[in-house]
Amino acid sequence: MPATPALLRAAVLTAAALLTTATATAATATASAVPVSPAASPRSVSAPEPDTAPEPDTAPDTAPDNAPDTAPDAAPGAAYKAAHDTLGPQRLTPAQREQAAAKQVKAEASYAKALGLRTVGLLAGYKLSGGIQQPQQTSYWCGPAMLVAAQSAHDEVGGRSQQDAATLLKTNTSGTAWYGIDINVPSPTGYPVADALNSRLPGAGYVPNALPYTPTAADKTAFKQHITHDTDNDYAIAGNAWEVPGGPHLVGHPNIEIFHWVAVDGYNTDTAAGEVDYLDPVGGVSTGVISWAGSVPKSAHISSDTLTTIMGGRGYVW
């Protein structure tokens, strides 16, 4: 979600934002579907100072949840992300780690069932959780628009206020943070989207899943397991895309740097989640707001491996 030219050369944002000023701290990244200057050194203006970031829940010598990518064969765009990323280490809370482990067991069972149905030919095309897409109302509101879409997948309520979502997420002209922002909910974790979804959908148990610049085969399998589990339980995944020049892009997006949030709301049973469906907040937006919006569909299908690569360096909330 492109912002104004004044936002260029700015912070590493999550969800669709431009990079903001080079003087702000690197403790967080926000999003807006805005093109970013390749020469910019991204820093987030809304990032907390390092000494106010969430405390690590593990010993100092324990690798953070977004440990650097060590894969020998880097994904397209991975070198660019490594050179421009200033987000810094992220850590899950102990409660998030426990929740993620419990959900992983269930996700593996869901995926095994999907594989079994495919093996015996009991297929049904795309299975969707039923999220309701909303075009984002500003160039930097992909996060709020995604939040109401992802929420609607479970509670089936459309027409929610993007303004209310933006206020909850502390979205600003730089976009919506992936990590480093505590929002106004009980026991915030620094992951605003996960905290917002859990606040609005009690019992959902959403947890963040950080990805390296080059997602591994295990990362790609895990994403298939997670979208299968979430869809089967009537939830959508909140995906934080980081598109870069020369790397893969979402359908209709130009070959520029874009931080963007999408709601992943289903998978193809015929391929056991080899392809997924996602709702793009840029779809339906006026070209006066985002110049390239005219080529972007409201929903689209994409290879799950490709989407996992696009989210590399950020991640998703499932």
Coordinates of C-alpha atoms in Angstrom, one line a residue:
M1 CA 0.0 0.0 0.0
P2 CA 2.1 2.9 -1.3
A3 CA 2.4 6.0 0.7
T4 CA 3.5 9.5 -0.3
P5 CA 6.9 10.1 -1.8
A6 CA 7.8 11.8 1.5
L7 CA 7.7 8.4 3.2
L8 CA 10.3 6.9 0.9
R9 CA 13.8 6.0 2.2
A10 CA 12.3 5.2 5.6
A11 CA 11.8 2.5 8.1
V12 CA 11.5 -1.2 7.6
L13 CA 7.8 -1.5 8.1
T14 CA 5.6 -4.6 8.1
A15 CA 2.4 -4.8 6.4
A16 CA 2.6 -2.6 3.5
A17 CA 4.6 0.4 4.6
L18 CA 7.4 2.5 3.3
L19 CA 10.6 2.7 5.2
T20 CA 10.6 5.8 7.4
T21 CA 13.5 7.9 8.8
A22 CA 17.0 6.7 9.1
T23 CA 17.2 8.3 12.5
A24 CA 14.7 6.1 14.3
T25 CA 15.4 2.9 16.2
A26 CA 15.5 -0.5 14.6
A27 CA 13.4 -2.3 17.2
T28 CA 10.4 -2.7 15.0
A29 CA 9.2 -2.6 11.4
T30 CA 5.8 -1.4 10.1
A31 CA 3.9 -1.9 6.9
S32 CA 2.3 -0.1 4.0
A33 CA 2.0 -1.1 0.4
V34 CA 4.4 1.6 -0.5
P35 CA 7.4 1.3 -2.9
V36 CA 10.7 1.7 -1.1
S37 CA 13.9 3.3 -2.4
P38 CA 16.4 0.4 -2.9
A39 CA 19.1 2.6 -1.4
A40 CA 17.2 3.3 1.8
S41 CA 18.4 2.0 5.1
P42 CA 15.0 1.0 6.7
R43 CA 14.3 2.1 10.2
S44 CA 10.9 2.5 11.9
V45 CA 9.9 5.8 13.4
S46 CA 7.5 4.1 15.7
A47 CA 10.1 1.6 17.0
P48 CA 10.7 1.6 20.8
E49 CA 14.2 2.3 22.0
P50 CA 16.2 -0.9 22.5
D51 CA 15.9 -0.7 26.3
T52 CA 12.1 -0.6 26.1
A53 CA 11.8 -3.6 23.8
P54 CA 10.1 -6.8 25.2
E55 CA 12.4 -8.7 27.5
P56 CA 13.8 -11.9 26.1
D57 CA 12.4 -15.1 27.6
T58 CA 15.4 -17.2 27.1
A59 CA 19.1 -17.0 28.0
P60 CA 21.3 -14.5 26.1
D61 CA 23.1 -17.3 24.3
T62 CA 19.8 -18.8 22.9
A63 CA 19.1 -17.9 19.3
P64 CA 16.2 -15.5 18.8
D65 CA 13.0 -16.6 16.9
N66 CA 14.2 -14.9 13.8
A67 CA 17.8 -16.2 13.8
P68 CA 19.7 -15.3 10.6
D69 CA 19.2 -17.5 7.6
T70 CA 22.0 -20.1 7.1
A71 CA 20.6 -21.9 4.1
P72 CA 23.3 -22.4 1.4
D73 CA 20.9 -21.7 -1.4
A74 CA 19.4 -18.3 -0.8
A75 CA 15.9 -17.5 -2.0
P76 CA 15.5 -14.7 -4.7
G77 CA 15.6 -11.4 -2.8
A78 CA 17.1 -12.9 0.4
A79 CA 20.4 -11.0 0.0
Y80 CA 18.5 -7.8 -0.4
K81 CA 16.4 -8.4 2.8
A82 CA 19.5 -9.3 4.8
A83 CA 21.2 -6.1 3.7
H84 CA 18.2 -3.9 4.4
D85 CA 16.7 -5.4 7.5
T86 CA 17.0 -3.4 10.7
L87 CA 14.2 -5.0 12.7
G88 CA 16.6 -6.9 15.1
P89 CA 16.0 -10.0 17.2
Q90 CA 12.5 -11.0 18.1
R91 CA 11.4 -13.4 20.9
L92 CA 8.2 -15.1 21.7
T93 CA 7.0 -15.0 25.3
P94 CA 7.0 -18.3 27.3
A95 CA 3.2 -18.4 26.9
Q96 CA 3.5 -18.0 23.1
R97 CA 6.1 -20.8 22.9
E98 CA 3.8 -23.1 24.9
Q99 CA 0.8 -22.2 22.7
A100 CA 2.8 -22.7 19.5
A101 CA 3.9 -26.2 20.6
A102 CA 0.4 -27.3 21.5
K103 CA -1.0 -25.9 18.2
Q104 CA 1.8 -27.6 16.2
V105 CA 0.7 -31.1 17.4
K106 CA -2.8 -30.3 16.2
A107 CA -1.6 -28.8 12.9
E108 CA 0.4 -31.9 12.1
A109 CA -2.7 -34.0 12.6
S110 CA -4.8 -31.7 10.4
Y111 CA -2.2 -31.9 7.6
A112 CA -1.9 -35.7 7.9
K113 CA -5.7 -35.9 7.5
A114 CA -5.5 -33.6 4.4
L115 CA -2.8 -35.8 2.9
G116 CA -4.9 -38.9 3.6
L117 CA -7.9 -37.5 1.9
R118 CA -5.9 -36.6 -1.1
T119 CA -4.4 -40.1 -1.3
V120 CA -7.8 -41.7 -1.4
G121 CA -9.2 -39.1 -3.8
L122 CA -11.7 -37.4 -1.5
L123 CA -11.0 -33.9 -2.8
A124 CA -13.1 -30.8 -2.8
G125 CA -11.0 -28.1 -4.4
Y126 CA -10.4 -25.0 -2.3
K127 CA -11.5 -25.1 1.3
L128 CA -12.1 -21.6 2.7
S129 CA -12.6 -20.1 6.2
G130 CA -14.9 -17.5 4.7
G131 CA -13.1 -14.2 5.4
I132 CA -14.7 -11.0 4.0
Q133 CA -12.2 -8.9 2.1
Q134 CA -12.2 -5.1 2.7
P135 CA -10.3 -2.7 0.4
Q136 CA -7.9 -0.7 2.6
Q137 CA -9.1 2.9 3.1
T138 CA -5.7 4.5 3.1
S139 CA -2.4 3.7 1.4
Y140 CA -1.0 2.5 4.8
W141 CA -4.1 0.7 6.3
C142 CA -3.4 -2.8 4.9
G143 CA -3.0 -4.0 8.5
P144 CA -6.4 -2.8 9.7
A145 CA -8.1 -4.0 6.6
M146 CA -6.4 -7.4 7.0
L147 CA -7.4 -7.5 10.7
V148 CA -11.1 -7.1 10.0
A149 CA -10.9 -9.6 7.2
A150 CA -9.1 -12.2 9.2
Q151 CA -11.4 -11.7 12.2
S152 CA -14.5 -12.1 9.9
A153 CA -13.3 -15.5 8.9
H154 CA -14.2 -16.8 12.3
D155 CA -17.0 -14.5 13.6
E156 CA -18.6 -14.1 10.2
V157 CA -19.2 -10.4 10.8
G158 CA -18.5 -8.0 8.0
G159 CA -18.4 -4.2 7.8
R160 CA -16.1 -3.7 10.8
S161 CA -14.4 -0.4 11.2
Q162 CA -10.9 -0.1 9.8
Q163 CA -10.5 3.1 11.9
D164 CA -11.1 1.1 15.1
A165 CA -8.7 -1.6 13.9
A166 CA -6.0 1.0 13.1
T167 CA -6.4 2.5 16.6
L168 CA -6.1 -0.9 18.3
L169 CA -3.0 -1.8 16.2
K170 CA -1.4 1.6 16.7
T171 CA -1.1 1.9 12.9
N172 CA 0.4 5.2 11.7
T173 CA 1.4 6.6 8.3
S174 CA 4.3 4.1 8.3
G175 CA 1.8 1.2 8.6
T176 CA 1.3 -1.7 11.1
A177 CA 4.1 -3.2 12.9
W178 CA 5.2 -6.9 12.7
Y179 CA 7.0 -6.7 16.0
G180 CA 8.1 -4.2 18.7
I181 CA 4.8 -2.4 19.4
D182 CA 2.7 -3.1 22.6
I183 CA -1.0 -2.3 21.9
N184 CA -3.7 -1.6 24.5
V185 CA -4.6 -5.2 25.4
P186 CA -3.9 -7.1 28.6
S187 CA -0.4 -8.6 28.6
P188 CA 0.8 -7.3 25.2
T189 CA 3.6 -9.3 23.6
G190 CA 5.2 -6.9 21.2
Y191 CA 3.4 -8.6 18.2
P192 CA 0.4 -6.2 17.6
V193 CA -1.5 -8.3 15.1
A194 CA -1.3 -11.5 17.2
D195 CA -2.4 -9.5 20.3
A196 CA -5.3 -7.8 18.4
L197 CA -6.6 -11.1 17.0
N198 CA -6.5 -12.8 20.4
S199 CA -8.2 -9.8 22.0
R200 CA -11.0 -9.8 19.4
L201 CA -11.3 -13.6 19.1
P202 CA -10.9 -15.0 22.7
G203 CA -9.7 -18.5 22.7
A204 CA -8.2 -18.3 19.2
G205 CA -4.7 -18.8 20.5
Y206 CA -3.0 -16.9 17.7
V207 CA 0.8 -17.1 17.7
P208 CA 3.5 -15.4 15.6
N209 CA 5.8 -17.5 13.3
A210 CA 8.9 -15.7 12.3
L211 CA 10.6 -16.8 9.0
P212 CA 14.2 -16.5 7.9
Y213 CA 15.1 -14.6 4.7
T214 CA 15.3 -18.0 2.9
P215 CA 12.5 -20.2 4.4
T216 CA 13.6 -23.9 4.6
A217 CA 11.7 -26.9 3.4
A218 CA 10.6 -27.4 7.0
D219 CA 9.3 -23.8 7.1
K220 CA 7.3 -24.4 4.0
T221 CA 5.9 -27.7 5.3
A222 CA 5.0 -26.0 8.6
F223 CA 3.1 -23.2 6.7
K224 CA 1.0 -25.9 4.9
Q225 CA 0.3 -27.5 8.3
H226 CA -0.7 -24.2 9.8
I227 CA -3.0 -23.1 7.1
T228 CA -4.7 -26.5 7.0
H229 CA -5.2 -26.4 10.8
D230 CA -6.5 -22.8 10.8
T231 CA -8.8 -23.2 7.9
D232 CA -10.2 -26.5 9.3
N233 CA -11.0 -24.6 12.5
D234 CA -12.5 -21.6 10.7
Y235 CA -9.6 -19.2 11.2
A236 CA -7.5 -17.2 8.8
I237 CA -3.8 -16.6 8.9
A238 CA -2.4 -13.1 9.0
G239 CA 0.5 -13.0 6.6
N240 CA 3.2 -10.3 6.6
A241 CA 4.6 -10.1 3.1
W242 CA 8.0 -8.5 2.3
E243 CA 8.2 -8.2 -1.4
V244 CA 11.5 -7.0 -2.9
P245 CA 12.9 -6.3 -6.4
G246 CA 13.8 -9.6 -8.1
G247 CA 11.9 -11.7 -5.6
P248 CA 8.5 -13.3 -5.9
H249 CA 5.4 -11.0 -5.6
L250 CA 1.8 -11.3 -4.8
V251 CA -0.7 -11.4 -7.7
G252 CA -0.8 -8.0 -9.5
H253 CA 1.9 -6.4 -7.4
P254 CA 4.8 -4.5 -9.2
N255 CA 8.4 -5.5 -9.0
I256 CA 9.3 -3.1 -6.2
E257 CA 9.8 -3.3 -2.4
I258 CA 6.5 -3.6 -0.6
F259 CA 5.6 -4.4 3.0
H260 CA 2.1 -5.7 3.1
W261 CA -0.5 -7.6 5.3
V262 CA -2.8 -10.2 3.7
A263 CA -5.4 -12.6 5.2
V264 CA -4.7 -16.2 4.1
D265 CA -8.1 -17.8 4.3
G266 CA -8.0 -21.2 2.7
Y267 CA -6.1 -24.0 0.9
N268 CA -6.4 -26.3 -2.1
T269 CA -7.4 -29.8 -0.9
D270 CA -6.4 -31.2 -4.3
T271 CA -2.8 -30.3 -3.6
A272 CA -2.8 -30.7 0.2
A273 CA -2.3 -27.0 0.7
G274 CA 0.2 -26.8 -2.1
E275 CA -1.8 -23.7 -3.1
V276 CA -3.6 -21.3 -0.8
D277 CA -6.1 -18.5 -1.1
Y278 CA -5.5 -15.1 0.3
L279 CA -7.5 -11.8 0.6
D280 CA -5.5 -8.7 -0.6
P281 CA -6.5 -5.4 1.0
V282 CA -5.2 -3.6 -2.1
G283 CA -7.9 -5.2 -4.3
G284 CA -10.6 -2.7 -5.0
V285 CA -8.6 0.3 -3.9
S286 CA -8.7 3.4 -6.2
T287 CA -5.6 4.0 -8.3
G288 CA -5.7 7.5 -6.8
V289 CA -4.8 6.0 -3.5
I290 CA -2.4 3.2 -4.7
S291 CA -1.3 3.7 -8.3
W292 CA -0.9 0.0 -9.2
A293 CA -4.1 -1.2 -7.4
G294 CA -6.0 -1.7 -10.6
S295 CA -4.2 -4.9 -11.4
V296 CA -4.7 -6.4 -7.9
P297 CA -7.6 -8.9 -7.3
K298 CA -9.5 -8.9 -4.0
S299 CA -8.6 -12.6 -3.6
A300 CA -6.1 -14.8 -5.3
H301 CA -4.5 -18.2 -5.4
I302 CA -0.8 -18.6 -5.0
S303 CA 1.7 -21.4 -4.3
S304 CA 2.1 -21.9 -0.6
D305 CA 5.9 -22.3 -1.0
T306 CA 6.0 -19.0 -2.9
L307 CA 3.9 -17.2 -0.3
T308 CA 6.2 -18.6 2.4
T309 CA 9.2 -17.1 0.6
I310 CA 7.5 -13.8 0.2
M311 CA 6.9 -13.7 3.9
G312 CA 10.6 -14.5 4.6
G313 CA 12.3 -12.0 6.9
R314 CA 8.9 -11.3 8.6
G315 CA 6.4 -14.1 9.0
Y316 CA 2.8 -14.8 9.8
V317 CA 0.4 -15.1 12.7
W318 CA -1.6 -18.4 12.8

